[in-house]
C-alpha cells in the first residue's frame, strides 16, 4: 500500500508541479499537529511517514508556529514522533533511517527555535516527555553509536554526525543545552574516536567528528565533570591521535593554501614596490573572503587536544609526508559526496585522493609547521573580532606547547630542521623577504620568528595588549627551557632584542593613550625581565661568546629607551596612583640594564675621546665592552627563570565561553537545511532498497 | 645431509633406521606423521626423507636420487661403512644402536630446542672415535678429510675443485659438522656454487642449506637474499628455472618451517581431539615434544602438562604482541601479522622481517627522487617516524652480532649520506637484546612520550601529595612542575648543595629552578655577580664542549658521524621510552638502495680473511672489515664504522692538514695520546695499503677513507677492486694511496714510524702469502658465475662455445657479472700479487718500491684533484 501511495505522490508532484498541492508528507505532518493520535485511524501511519521524503522547512516552521497552549495539546503527538524517529533508526530500511535522522534534526531545531527563552527542561518535556526522556535519549545515542561504528553507508554516518552537530548547536550557549546532559551520560566518544582512527572514515567524516568533539568537550566545562574531557585527556592510541592531528592538519593546510592563492592572485600584476602599499588593501579584501571563522572550530579542537592530552604533543611533531595519505588503502570515493557541514570541508578532494604525486618541491611538514604558518596568517590582521580571537587562540596553543617538555624537546631538536615560510605582513618600511632564502633550522626558530614578527607588526593605536603579553611569555618559556637544558640555539637573537626595545619605545611614546586602557607596566616588566634573562643567564644558552657582547652592545646602543623607561616608571612609582606598585617593580627590574649602561657609556665615550673618533664602529664598541666586563657587577634577580603555568580557569574561561558561542553559531548556520538535503542520499539508497 | 642419510643408513645398518622409526612410530602418535608428510617430521628418519621428497618435487629434479646413489657408491669406495654414522647429522644415531627406548629422548630435545649446536659436536666426536678404530683402511684423501686440519676453508676448496661427485657429497655432509659461524662465513661461496656450478655440487650443498633454513629464520632470509642476488645476472629465461631461484622460492614460501614449530602447531590443532591418542600411547608425543620430562608416564599428567604448556606458550605470544597494535586498523603488516602467527598459521615466519626490509628499501627509493639533501633528510625523518608506529616487531638487524628485537628507530637521528645520485642513508636502531629472536616475545610498545612529566587531568591524583601540599607549593612557587611540587621548600634547601650536578644532567622538569634564584629567594640579601664571570663561563663552556662539526645542510652526515658513539648512545638512550630497559642497545646501519653490494661483500670476506690470517700470524696490522648484507643485486645494508668521519669531512670541517688535525684531536706530538693515535694510524695504514695493493682497490679519494677517533684510517667503498676501476681513466696507477699528508702523520719519510710502517707491510705480506689459498679461494669461487659452470672450465672461449645462447655478448653470459671480474686474467693477476716466487729480501725490496712509488705518485694527487673538481671532495 505504501508503495502505491508513494508512486501516486511522485506522479502527482511531477505532473502538476505548478499547483501548490500539498505533499503527502505535509498532510501527514498536519495530522501530527492535530490533536488526535495520527495512528488511530491509520495504524501504519508511522511506517509510512518515514518512507516519505522529509520536508524540513515545513516541519520546522510548523513547530515554530505552535503557540503556548497548543503545545500542551500536541505534546503527546510530538513525543510519539520523537519516539518513532528513534525507533526508525534501528530499521533496516535505509530510507527510513535517513528520514528519521532528518526528522530528528527538524524536531530539535524547530522546538528550540520556538522556545528560545524556555528552560531546557521544558524542551525536553515537549520532545520526549519527562518520564521517558532518559530512555529515549539512551536509545537515540545507542542507535547513533551503532550507526557510526557500523559498516553502513558513509552518507548515513555523515548524516548522523550532522544530527549530532545540530543537537549540540541548537542553543547559542552550549552549556544551556540541557539535552546534552544525556549525551554526557550516553557517551559517543568512542564512536568519534573510531571515526578518527580509521583512515577512510577519517577522510570523510573527520572534520565533523573533530568539531563535534571540540564542542562536546566545552559543554559545562567549568561547572561539572564532563566525561568527554576526562576521556580525551587519557586517549593514548596513536593512530587515533594521529588521525585527529591529520584532520586539523588538513583543515589548516587548506586554509593556508587558499590564502596563498588569493595572495598571489591579488599581487600578480603589481611591482613589488607598489604592492607594499596597495597590496595591503587587497589582502585585507581577500581575507574577508576567506573566512577565519570556519577554522575557529578546528583551532579549538587543536587547543583542547594539546591542552588536555599529553600524548597529543607527539602528534604535533609527527611529520606527514605526502605519502602518508597515499599509503592509506585506496578508499572508494564516496558515491555521494554530501558536503559535510558545508563548512568548507578541508580539502575533501585532497583527503580522498589516494595517490598524490611525489612532488619533489613539496616540503615535508608536520602539524606544528602548518599551525605556525596558519598563525602567521591569522596574526597579520587582528582588527576583526574573529581574527583577534583566532590569533589569541593561536597564542594560547603556542603557550601550551612552549610549556610542554616533549614539545620543547622536538622544537629544539638539532636534527629536525625545517624551512618554515611564515607569512609576513607587507609593510612600507621593509622589503618582502624572499621566501626561498629561509634557512633550514630547528622549529623553535620559527616560533621565535613568529613572535618577533608579531611584536614588530602590531604596535598600533588599538594595542592588542593581551596578545603582546602572551607573546612575550611564550618567548620567556622557551628561554627558560633553553637555560635549563643548556641548549645553545643558533638564532639571531639580535632581531629579538631590537624588536623588544622597539616595543618598549612604543609603550613609552604612547604612554598616555595606552595607560587609559592597559597596564603597560606588566608588559614592560616582562620585556625587561627577558633582557635580565639574557644578561644573567646568557652563559647557559647563548650560542657564542660574541653574542653576549652583542647583547651589551645593543643595550648600550639603545640606552636612550631604557633611560626614558626608567624615568617614566620612576615618576609613576613615586606618585600615588593605581600603577604605583606595578611601576616600581619595573624600576627594580631595570637595575642591571642601568648598571650596564652606566658602566659602559662613559668607557665608550672616553675611548672615543682618547682615540679621537667621533663615531665608533660596532667592532670598536664591542672591543670596549669586551675589555671592561670585569669591573661591572650585576645584581642577581629573583625568579627570572620562573613562570606562571598556563591554566585555563579562571583567567581564560570567559574567552572560551565566547569562542564556543561563536563557533556554535557558525556551525549551526552551516548545518543548513540544504546540506541535509536528501536527494543524493535517496539516489544512493534507491538502488539498495 | 637429509638427502643422503637415509640411503646411507639403509645400506650399512639397514636395521638401524627402520627400527628407530618402527619403535618410535607407535609412541610418536601415528596421526602426526602422515599429517606432516610434506616436511614436518617428528621422528629421526622422516625429516630426512621428507625433505628430499619435498625438495625434489619443487625443484623437479628427477636425478636427485641418481646423484645420491652415485655419491653413495663413491663414498663407499672412498671410505668405510662406519663413516656414514658420523656423516649423519643426528647425534642420536650412535645412541640408537644401544637401546630403542631412549631414542625418543634426544628426539624430544631436538624437536623442542632446535639446538643448532647439538648435532655438530656429536657427529664430530663419533667421527673421531670411528677414525681411531680403523685408520689404516682409509684413503689418503679421506684421512685428510677426517683429520683435525681439515677445516671449513679446505672443505669449500675441495667442494669447488673436486670433480668427484662422491667427494662433493661427502663434503656436503661434512658441512654439518662445522660450527655454524664458520660455515656462515662461506655462505656466499656455497650459494654461488649452488647456483652456478653443476648439479652434483648443488645436490651436495642443498641438504645442508635446507637443514639450516629450517633451524633459523635469519639464515633462511640470508640465503634467500643471496640466492636472489647471485642469480640476478643470469639471463631472464635461465634465471626463472635455475636452481637458485627455485630454492629461493622454496625458502620464501616458508615451506622450510622448523620441524619443531610445525609440530607444535599441529599439536595445537590436535589438542582438542587427541586425548585418546595420548592416553593410548603412553609417554605421548605431546608431552615429549614439549620438552616435558619423558619420565612422566602417567597419561593424565602428561596430557595436562602438555595442555598447560601449550596454553602457556600461546598465551605468552598473545600477551607479548601489542593488543593495541593488533586492533588498530591502520596497521598493515609486520607486528600484527606477527602476533597472528599462532592463530592463522600461514607462512608468516619470514614476513615481518621482509616487510621491514622492504619498507627501508622503499624509503631509499623514494628519497632518491628528491633533489636536495635537505629534503631527503626531512623526508627520511618523517618516513622513519611512520615506520616507528609499526615497531616493536619481530624484526632485527641482520648485521648485529646478537639476537634482538627492533623496538624503535630514533627517527630524528637518521641522516642521509653523501652520494651523488643514490640516497644511501644511515639510521640508528634501538633494539632490545633477547635470548632468541624467534622465540622470545616481542617487547610491548611504549608510547613515545611515556617518559615525560605528567600533566593531564587523570594523573593529578596519582602524584601522591595531598591537595593541601599542592596548594601550598602552588602558592609558594607557582611554576614548579609536578615533580617539584612533591618537594617541600625544605627539601629544596637541602638539595641545594648537590644541585649543580643534578642541574646539568636532569632535563625532566620544565621550570626547573635555578640554584641561583633559590638562594636569593631564601636569603633576602641581594646577591651580586660579576658580568665578567658570566662572560668567562660562557666562553669556557663553549671551549669545553667537544669539537663538533658545524651543521652543513649539504653534508648532514658529518655532524652525526663526528659525535662520539658513546655520547650518541647516551643521548638517544635518554630520549627513548625504552632507554630504561637493561637490554636496550643501540645499533646503526646504512641502508643502500640502488647499489650492488656483492663486491663489497666479497671485499669484506677478503678483509676478514686477511684479518684473521694476520691475527693468527701475530702481525699487528689493523683493518676493520665492516659487515655487509646483500639483499639483492642492487640493494643491501652496511654496518657503519662508528666514531669515524671521512678524511674529506675532516679536511673540509677543520680546514687543517691531517697532521694538524691529529694534533688538535690528540694533543702534542710527544703526548701519549698522540703517539697512540699515530701508532694506530700507522698500523691501519699498513693494513690498508696491503689490501689496496692486493685487491687493487681504486677510487681512493678522501671521501672513501675514514678516520676514526683513535686515529685509525679505514677504507670504505670497495666498488672498484681487482679488474675494475672508475671510468677507466687510468688514474690511480699507484699501488695504493699514500699521500705526503699521511707520511707527515707518520713522522716523515725518515722517521721510525715510517720504517715501522714498511716493516708491518712486509710482515703482513709474508703472512698473507703463507695463507694465500684462503684468500684466493674466496675470490675464485665468486668468479664462478662469470664462467659457465657446466664444464667448469676456466677459459672463457671454451665457455662461449658451449653456451647455446651465442647471440649474447660476452658480458651477458649467465652468472654474476661483478665488474671486478672483468677480463680473463683477474685471478692470475691476483695470485701474482702475492709474489710466491720472491724471497723475503726481494719482498722487502718490492715493498720499498711500492711505497716509494705511491709516495711519488702523481696520479694520486691528480685523482684527488679530479675528485675535487668533479665531486667537490677535498
GROMACS .gro file of N, CA, C and O in nm, chain A residues 197 199 234 237-238 242 306 308 310-311 318-319 323 358 360 363-364 403-406 413-419 440 483-484 486 488 535 539 543 545 549 630 632 634-636 638 641-643 645, chain B residues 324 330 371 374-375 378-379 381-382 385 389 412-413 445 447-449 452 455-456 458-459 479 503 507-510 512 514 516-517 520 526-532 534-538 541-542 551:
model
  384
  197UNK      N    1   4.021   0.715   1.392
  197UNK     CA    2   4.132   0.621   1.379
  197UNK      C    3   4.131   0.551   1.245
  197UNK      O    4   4.234   0.507   1.197
  199UNK      N    5   4.126   0.527   0.855
  199UNK     CA    6   4.173   0.620   0.753
  199UNK      C    7   4.061   0.668   0.662
  199UNK      O    8   4.047   0.788   0.635
  234UNK      N    9   4.285   1.111   2.837
  234UNK     CA   10   4.359   0.986   2.857
  234UNK      C   11   4.374   0.902   2.732
  234UNK      O   12   4.430   0.792   2.736
  237UNK      N   13   4.594   0.615   2.219
  237UNK     CA   14   4.606   0.533   2.099
  237UNK      C   15   4.664   0.617   1.987
  237UNK      O   16   4.605   0.716   1.944
  238UNK      N   17   4.779   0.578   1.940
  238UNK     CA   18   4.849   0.664   1.845
  238UNK      C   19   4.774   0.684   1.713
  238UNK      O   20   4.765   0.797   1.664
  242UNK      N   21   4.678   1.048   1.594
  242UNK     CA   22   4.733   1.088   1.465
  242UNK      C   23   4.623   1.130   1.370
  242UNK      O   24   4.636   1.229   1.298
  306UNK      N   25   4.577   1.964   2.257
  306UNK     CA   26   4.709   1.999   2.311
  306UNK      C   27   4.701   2.021   2.461
  306UNK      O   28   4.787   1.979   2.537
  308UNK      N   29   4.459   1.920   2.680
  308UNK     CA   30   4.412   1.812   2.765
  308UNK      C   31   4.495   1.685   2.754
  308UNK      O   32   4.512   1.613   2.851
  310UNK      N   33   4.824   1.480   2.692
  310UNK     CA   34   4.969   1.494   2.684
  310UNK      C   35   5.029   1.409   2.573
  310UNK      O   36   5.139   1.433   2.526
  311UNK      N   37   4.953   1.309   2.529
  311UNK     CA   38   5.006   1.226   2.421
  311UNK      C   39   4.995   1.295   2.286
  311UNK      O   40   5.059   1.257   2.190
  318UNK      N   41   5.477   1.487   1.452
  318UNK     CA   42   5.464   1.376   1.358
  318UNK      C   43   5.465   1.429   1.216
  318UNK      O   44   5.374   1.499   1.175
  319UNK      N   45   5.568   1.398   1.144
  319UNK     CA   46   5.576   1.450   1.009
  319UNK      C   47   5.476   1.378   0.920
  319UNK      O   48   5.454   1.259   0.935
  323UNK      N   49   5.306   1.113   0.129
  323UNK     CA   50   5.270   0.973   0.105
  323UNK      C   51   5.190   0.914   0.218
  323UNK      O   52   5.131   0.810   0.204
  358UNK      N   53   5.447   1.228  -0.609
  358UNK     CA   54   5.563   1.260  -0.527
  358UNK      C   55   5.620   1.391  -0.577
  358UNK      O   56   5.698   1.395  -0.671
  360UNK      N   57   5.864   1.670  -0.572
  360UNK     CA   58   5.994   1.699  -0.508
  360UNK      C   59   5.996   1.838  -0.447
  360UNK      O   60   6.076   1.866  -0.361
  363UNK      N   61   5.750   2.030   0.050
  363UNK     CA   62   5.829   2.008   0.170
  363UNK      C   63   5.755   1.913   0.262
  363UNK      O   64   5.634   1.918   0.273
  364UNK      N   65   5.833   1.831   0.325
  364UNK     CA   66   5.773   1.752   0.429
  364UNK      C   67   5.735   1.846   0.542
  364UNK      O   68   5.810   1.939   0.571
  403UNK      N   69   5.519   2.523   2.702
  403UNK     CA   70   5.532   2.472   2.839
  403UNK      C   71   5.558   2.323   2.843
  403UNK      O   72   5.592   2.268   2.946
  404UNK      N   73   5.535   2.259   2.730
  404UNK     CA   74   5.544   2.113   2.733
  404UNK      C   75   5.686   2.067   2.707
  404UNK      O   76   5.751   2.106   2.610
  405UNK      N   77   5.730   1.983   2.795
  405UNK     CA   78   5.867   1.931   2.790
  405UNK      C   79   5.898   1.860   2.659
  405UNK      O   80   5.998   1.887   2.594
  406UNK      N   81   5.809   1.772   2.620
  406UNK     CA   82   5.836   1.695   2.499
  406UNK      C   83   5.835   1.786   2.377
  406UNK      O   84   5.920   1.775   2.289
  413UNK      N   85   6.518   2.025   1.876
  413UNK     CA   86   6.599   1.915   1.824
  413UNK      C   87   6.682   1.962   1.705
  413UNK      O   88   6.629   2.006   1.604
  414UNK      N   89   6.809   1.948   1.723
  414UNK     CA   90   6.901   1.999   1.623
  414UNK      C   91   6.895   1.919   1.493
  414UNK      O   92   6.937   1.965   1.388
  415UNK      N   93   6.842   1.798   1.505
  415UNK     CA   94   6.837   1.715   1.385
  415UNK      C   95   6.712   1.737   1.301
  415UNK      O   96   6.706   1.696   1.188
  416UNK      N   97   6.613   1.797   1.364
  416UNK     CA   98   6.490   1.820   1.289
  416UNK      C   99   6.487   1.964   1.241
  416UNK      O  100   6.439   2.053   1.308
  417UNK      N  101   6.540   1.983   1.125
  417UNK     CA  102   6.546   2.117   1.070
  417UNK      C  103   6.440   2.135   0.963
  417UNK      O  104   6.418   2.045   0.883
  418UNK      N  105   6.379   2.247   0.966
  418UNK     CA  106   6.276   2.273   0.867
  418UNK      C  107   6.288   2.416   0.817
  418UNK      O  108   6.334   2.504   0.889
  419UNK      N  109   6.243   2.433   0.697
  419UNK     CA  110   6.223   2.568   0.647
  419UNK      C  111   6.077   2.601   0.668
  419UNK      O  112   5.990   2.532   0.616
  440UNK      N  113   6.718   2.629   0.680
  440UNK     CA  114   6.653   2.519   0.749
  440UNK      C  115   6.704   2.516   0.892
  440UNK      O  116   6.823   2.503   0.915
  483UNK      N  117   6.764   2.758   2.895
  483UNK     CA  118   6.856   2.777   3.007
  483UNK      C  119   6.870   2.648   3.085
  483UNK      O  120   6.979   2.605   3.119
  484UNK      N  121   6.755   2.586   3.110
  484UNK     CA  122   6.755   2.466   3.192
  484UNK      C  123   6.831   2.353   3.124
  484UNK      O  124   6.910   2.283   3.186
  486UNK      N  125   7.040   2.384   2.880
  486UNK     CA  126   7.165   2.433   2.824
  486UNK      C  127   7.171   2.410   2.675
  486UNK      O  128   7.265   2.350   2.622
  488UNK      N  129   7.211   2.567   2.328
  488UNK     CA  130   7.263   2.688   2.266
  488UNK      C  131   7.209   2.698   2.125
  488UNK      O  132   7.264   2.641   2.031
  535UNK      N  133   7.099   3.871   3.033
  535UNK     CA  134   7.216   3.927   3.100
  535UNK      C  135   7.272   3.831   3.205
  535UNK      O  136   7.392   3.805   3.208
  539UNK      N  137   7.515   3.292   2.983
  539UNK     CA  138   7.621   3.191   2.970
  539UNK      C  139   7.566   3.051   2.950
  539UNK      O  140   7.635   2.964   2.898
  543UNK      N  141   7.468   3.114   2.202
  543UNK     CA  142   7.543   3.023   2.115
  543UNK      C  143   7.693   3.055   2.108
  543UNK      O  144   7.774   2.964   2.093
  545UNK      N  145   8.029   3.334   2.240
  545UNK     CA  146   8.064   3.436   2.339
  545UNK      C  147   8.044   3.575   2.279
  545UNK      O  148   8.021   3.672   2.351
  549UNK      N  149   7.846   3.973   2.397
  549UNK     CA  150   7.895   4.108   2.373
  549UNK      C  151   7.792   4.190   2.296
  549UNK      O  152   7.770   4.308   2.323
  630UNK      N  153   8.507   4.312   3.353
  630UNK     CA  154   8.548   4.270   3.486
  630UNK      C  155   8.516   4.370   3.596
  630UNK      O  156   8.507   4.334   3.712
  632UNK      N  157   8.243   4.534   3.613
  632UNK     CA  158   8.098   4.551   3.624
  632UNK      C  159   8.040   4.444   3.717
  632UNK      O  160   8.068   4.326   3.703
  634UNK      N  161   7.685   4.286   3.866
  634UNK     CA  162   7.540   4.280   3.841
  634UNK      C  163   7.470   4.225   3.964
  634UNK      O  164   7.529   4.155   4.045
  635UNK      N  165   7.341   4.256   3.971
  635UNK     CA  166   7.263   4.207   4.084
  635UNK      C  167   7.179   4.090   4.033
  635UNK      O  168   7.118   4.097   3.927
  636UNK      N  169   7.181   3.987   4.112
  636UNK     CA  170   7.103   3.870   4.072
  636UNK      C  171   6.957   3.892   4.111
  636UNK      O  172   6.927   3.923   4.226
  638UNK      N  173   6.546   3.777   4.141
  638UNK     CA  174   6.472   3.656   4.177
  638UNK      C  175   6.383   3.608   4.062
  638UNK      O  176   6.328   3.688   3.987
  641UNK      N  177   6.384   3.288   3.593
  641UNK     CA  178   6.360   3.169   3.513
  641UNK      C  179   6.237   3.094   3.560
  641UNK      O  180   6.227   2.974   3.545
  642UNK      N  181   6.149   3.165   3.623
  642UNK     CA  182   6.025   3.100   3.666
  642UNK      C  183   5.909   3.168   3.596
  642UNK      O  184   5.912   3.287   3.568
  643UNK      N  185   5.810   3.087   3.570
  643UNK     CA  186   5.694   3.148   3.504
  643UNK      C  187   5.567   3.083   3.557
  643UNK      O  188   5.570   2.974   3.614
  645UNK      N  189   5.247   2.891   3.516
  645UNK     CA  190   5.199   2.794   3.419
  645UNK      C  191   5.063   2.836   3.368
  645UNK      O  192   4.984   2.898   3.438
 1013UNK      N  193   4.703  -0.339   2.126
 1013UNK     CA  194   4.657  -0.217   2.062
 1013UNK      C  195   4.691  -0.218   1.914
 1013UNK      O  196   4.610  -0.186   1.829
 1019UNK      N  197   4.471   0.065   1.097
 1019UNK     CA  198   4.570   0.121   1.005
 1019UNK      C  199   4.687   0.027   0.985
 1019UNK      O  200   4.755   0.030   0.885
 1060UNK      N  201   6.539   1.614  -0.481
 1060UNK     CA  202   6.659   1.678  -0.535
 1060UNK      C  203   6.765   1.718  -0.433
 1060UNK      O  204   6.884   1.702  -0.459
 1063UNK      N  205   6.867   1.829   0.191
 1063UNK     CA  206   6.781   1.874   0.299
 1063UNK      C  207   6.643   1.810   0.289
 1063UNK      O  208   6.589   1.759   0.387
 1064UNK      N  209   6.589   1.810   0.169
 1064UNK     CA  210   6.459   1.746   0.151
 1064UNK      C  211   6.467   1.598   0.180
 1064UNK      O  212   6.377   1.540   0.239
 1067UNK      N  213   6.472   1.550   0.558
 1067UNK     CA  214   6.339   1.570   0.617
 1067UNK      C  215   6.247   1.454   0.586
 1067UNK      O  216   6.175   1.404   0.671
 1068UNK      N  217   6.253   1.415   0.461
 1068UNK     CA  218   6.165   1.307   0.419
 1068UNK      C  219   6.201   1.179   0.495
 1068UNK      O  220   6.114   1.106   0.542
 1070UNK      N  221   6.334   1.149   0.784
 1070UNK     CA  222   6.289   1.156   0.923
 1070UNK      C  223   6.140   1.127   0.932
 1070UNK      O  224   6.095   1.049   1.017
 1071UNK      N  225   6.066   1.184   0.843
 1071UNK     CA  226   5.921   1.163   0.855
 1071UNK      C  227   5.882   1.021   0.817
 1071UNK      O  228   5.793   0.962   0.877
 1074UNK      N  229   5.954   0.807   1.108
 1074UNK     CA  230   5.862   0.823   1.220
 1074UNK      C  231   5.736   0.742   1.195
 1074UNK      O  232   5.673   0.693   1.288
 1078UNK      N  233   5.573   0.353   1.404
 1078UNK     CA  234   5.441   0.312   1.451
 1078UNK      C  235   5.425   0.160   1.447
 1078UNK      O  236   5.342   0.105   1.515
 1101UNK      N  237   6.479   1.108   1.438
 1101UNK     CA  238   6.542   1.238   1.417
 1101UNK      C  239   6.693   1.225   1.404
 1101UNK      O  240   6.759   1.319   1.363
 1102UNK      N  241   6.746   1.110   1.438
 1102UNK     CA  242   6.891   1.094   1.433
 1102UNK      C  243   6.939   1.045   1.297
 1102UNK      O  244   7.059   1.045   1.270
 1134UNK      N  245   5.493  -0.225   2.304
 1134UNK     CA  246   5.517  -0.088   2.261
 1134UNK      C  247   5.500   0.010   2.377
 1134UNK      O  248   5.405   0.001   2.454
 1136UNK      N  249   5.463   0.411   2.437
 1136UNK     CA  250   5.442   0.533   2.360
 1136UNK      C  251   5.561   0.627   2.372
 1136UNK      O  252   5.632   0.629   2.472
 1137UNK      N  253   5.577   0.703   2.269
 1137UNK     CA  254   5.690   0.792   2.251
 1137UNK      C  255   5.714   0.883   2.372
 1137UNK      O  256   5.826   0.908   2.411
 1138UNK      N  257   5.608   0.930   2.431
 1138UNK     CA  258   5.625   1.034   2.532
 1138UNK      C  259   5.608   0.980   2.672
 1138UNK      O  260   5.576   1.054   2.763
 1141UNK      N  261   5.779   1.138   2.980
 1141UNK     CA  262   5.760   1.279   3.010
 1141UNK      C  263   5.697   1.299   3.146
 1141UNK      O  264   5.636   1.210   3.203
 1144UNK      N  265   5.101   1.565   3.323
 1144UNK     CA  266   5.031   1.692   3.325
 1144UNK      C  267   4.879   1.673   3.319
 1144UNK      O  268   4.804   1.756   3.368
 1145UNK      N  269   4.836   1.565   3.261
 1145UNK     CA  270   4.695   1.553   3.231
 1145UNK      C  271   4.612   1.541   3.357
 1145UNK      O  272   4.661   1.512   3.465
 1147UNK      N  273   4.408   1.319   3.450
 1147UNK     CA  274   4.394   1.190   3.517
 1147UNK      C  275   4.514   1.158   3.605
 1147UNK      O  276   4.507   1.070   3.689
 1148UNK      N  277   4.621   1.230   3.587
 1148UNK     CA  278   4.740   1.194   3.663
 1148UNK      C  279   4.753   1.269   3.794
 1148UNK      O  280   4.834   1.234   3.877
 1168UNK      N  281   5.526   2.795   3.972
 1168UNK     CA  282   5.555   2.731   3.845
 1168UNK      C  283   5.637   2.603   3.856
 1168UNK      O  284   5.694   2.559   3.760
 1192UNK      N  285   7.158   1.957   3.823
 1192UNK     CA  286   7.116   2.063   3.732
 1192UNK      C  287   7.158   2.035   3.588
 1192UNK      O  288   7.079   2.045   3.496
 1196UNK      N  289   6.697   1.686   3.282
 1196UNK     CA  290   6.630   1.778   3.192
 1196UNK      C  291   6.481   1.750   3.196
 1196UNK      O  292   6.411   1.767   3.099
 1197UNK      N  293   6.434   1.697   3.308
 1197UNK     CA  294   6.297   1.648   3.300
 1197UNK      C  295   6.192   1.742   3.360
 1197UNK      O  296   6.075   1.712   3.353
 1198UNK      N  297   6.234   1.846   3.419
 1198UNK     CA  298   6.130   1.937   3.465
 1198UNK      C  299   6.138   2.063   3.383
 1198UNK      O  300   6.243   2.116   3.356
 1199UNK      N  301   6.022   2.108   3.352
 1199UNK     CA  302   6.024   2.220   3.259
 1199UNK      C  303   6.074   2.346   3.326
 1199UNK      O  304   6.160   2.416   3.275
 1201UNK      N  305   6.255   2.411   3.579
 1201UNK     CA  306   6.350   2.379   3.683
 1201UNK      C  307   6.405   2.507   3.743
 1201UNK      O  308   6.444   2.600   3.673
 1203UNK      N  309   6.649   2.755   3.921
 1203UNK     CA  310   6.794   2.766   3.913
 1203UNK      C  311   6.848   2.775   4.055
 1203UNK      O  312   6.780   2.819   4.147
 1205UNK      N  313   7.068   2.960   4.161
 1205UNK     CA  314   7.089   3.098   4.200
 1205UNK      C  315   6.962   3.164   4.251
 1205UNK      O  316   6.961   3.227   4.355
 1206UNK      N  317   6.857   3.145   4.178
 1206UNK     CA  318   6.737   3.216   4.216
 1206UNK      C  319   6.681   3.163   4.346
 1206UNK      O  320   6.619   3.235   4.421
 1209UNK      N  321   6.873   3.323   4.632
 1209UNK     CA  322   6.835   3.461   4.655
 1209UNK      C  323   6.694   3.468   4.712
 1209UNK      O  324   6.659   3.562   4.780
 1215UNK      N  325   7.074   4.087   4.879
 1215UNK     CA  326   7.100   4.087   4.735
 1215UNK      C  327   7.229   4.013   4.702
 1215UNK      O  328   7.327   4.022   4.776
 1216UNK      N  329   7.224   3.939   4.595
 1216UNK     CA  330   7.342   3.865   4.553
 1216UNK      C  331   7.402   3.937   4.433
 1216UNK      O  332   7.330   3.978   4.342
 1217UNK      N  333   7.531   3.951   4.435
 1217UNK     CA  334   7.594   4.019   4.323
 1217UNK      C  335   7.680   3.922   4.243
 1217UNK      O  336   7.742   3.832   4.298
 1218UNK      N  337   7.677   3.942   4.117
 1218UNK     CA  338   7.763   3.859   4.032
 1218UNK      C  339   7.839   3.951   3.939
 1218UNK      O  340   7.792   4.059   3.903
 1219UNK      N  341   7.953   3.903   3.898
 1219UNK     CA  342   8.034   3.985   3.808
 1219UNK      C  343   8.000   3.951   3.665
 1219UNK      O  344   7.991   3.834   3.628
 1220UNK      N  345   7.980   4.053   3.586
 1220UNK     CA  346   7.949   4.032   3.445
 1220UNK      C  347   8.062   3.956   3.378
 1220UNK      O  348   8.041   3.872   3.291
 1221UNK      N  349   8.183   3.984   3.423
 1221UNK     CA  350   8.299   3.917   3.366
 1221UNK      C  351   8.291   3.766   3.385
 1221UNK      O  352   8.328   3.689   3.297
 1223UNK      N  353   8.021   3.585   3.406
 1223UNK     CA  354   7.923   3.526   3.313
 1223UNK      C  355   7.988   3.508   3.176
 1223UNK      O  356   7.980   3.402   3.115
 1224UNK      N  357   8.052   3.615   3.134
 1224UNK     CA  358   8.115   3.610   3.002
 1224UNK      C  359   8.221   3.500   2.997
 1224UNK      O  360   8.234   3.427   2.901
 1225UNK      N  361   8.296   3.489   3.107
 1225UNK     CA  362   8.403   3.390   3.111
 1225UNK      C  363   8.344   3.248   3.109
 1225UNK      O  364   8.391   3.162   3.036
 1226UNK      N  365   8.241   3.230   3.191
 1226UNK     CA  366   8.178   3.098   3.191
 1226UNK      C  367   8.130   3.059   3.053
 1226UNK      O  368   8.144   2.946   3.008
 1227UNK      N  369   8.072   3.159   2.986
 1227UNK     CA  370   8.019   3.131   2.852
 1227UNK      C  371   8.130   3.083   2.760
 1227UNK      O  372   8.118   2.978   2.696
 1230UNK      N  373   8.263   2.736   2.872
 1230UNK     CA  374   8.176   2.623   2.840
 1230UNK      C  375   8.177   2.593   2.692
 1230UNK      O  376   8.169   2.478   2.650
 1231UNK      N  377   8.184   2.699   2.614
 1231UNK     CA  378   8.187   2.677   2.470
 1231UNK      C  379   8.315   2.606   2.431
 1231UNK      O  380   8.316   2.521   2.342
 1240UNK      N  381   7.705   2.221   1.144
 1240UNK     CA  382   7.596   2.164   1.063
 1240UNK      C  383   7.600   2.221   0.922
 1240UNK      O  384   7.609   2.341   0.902
   0.00000   0.00000   0.00000
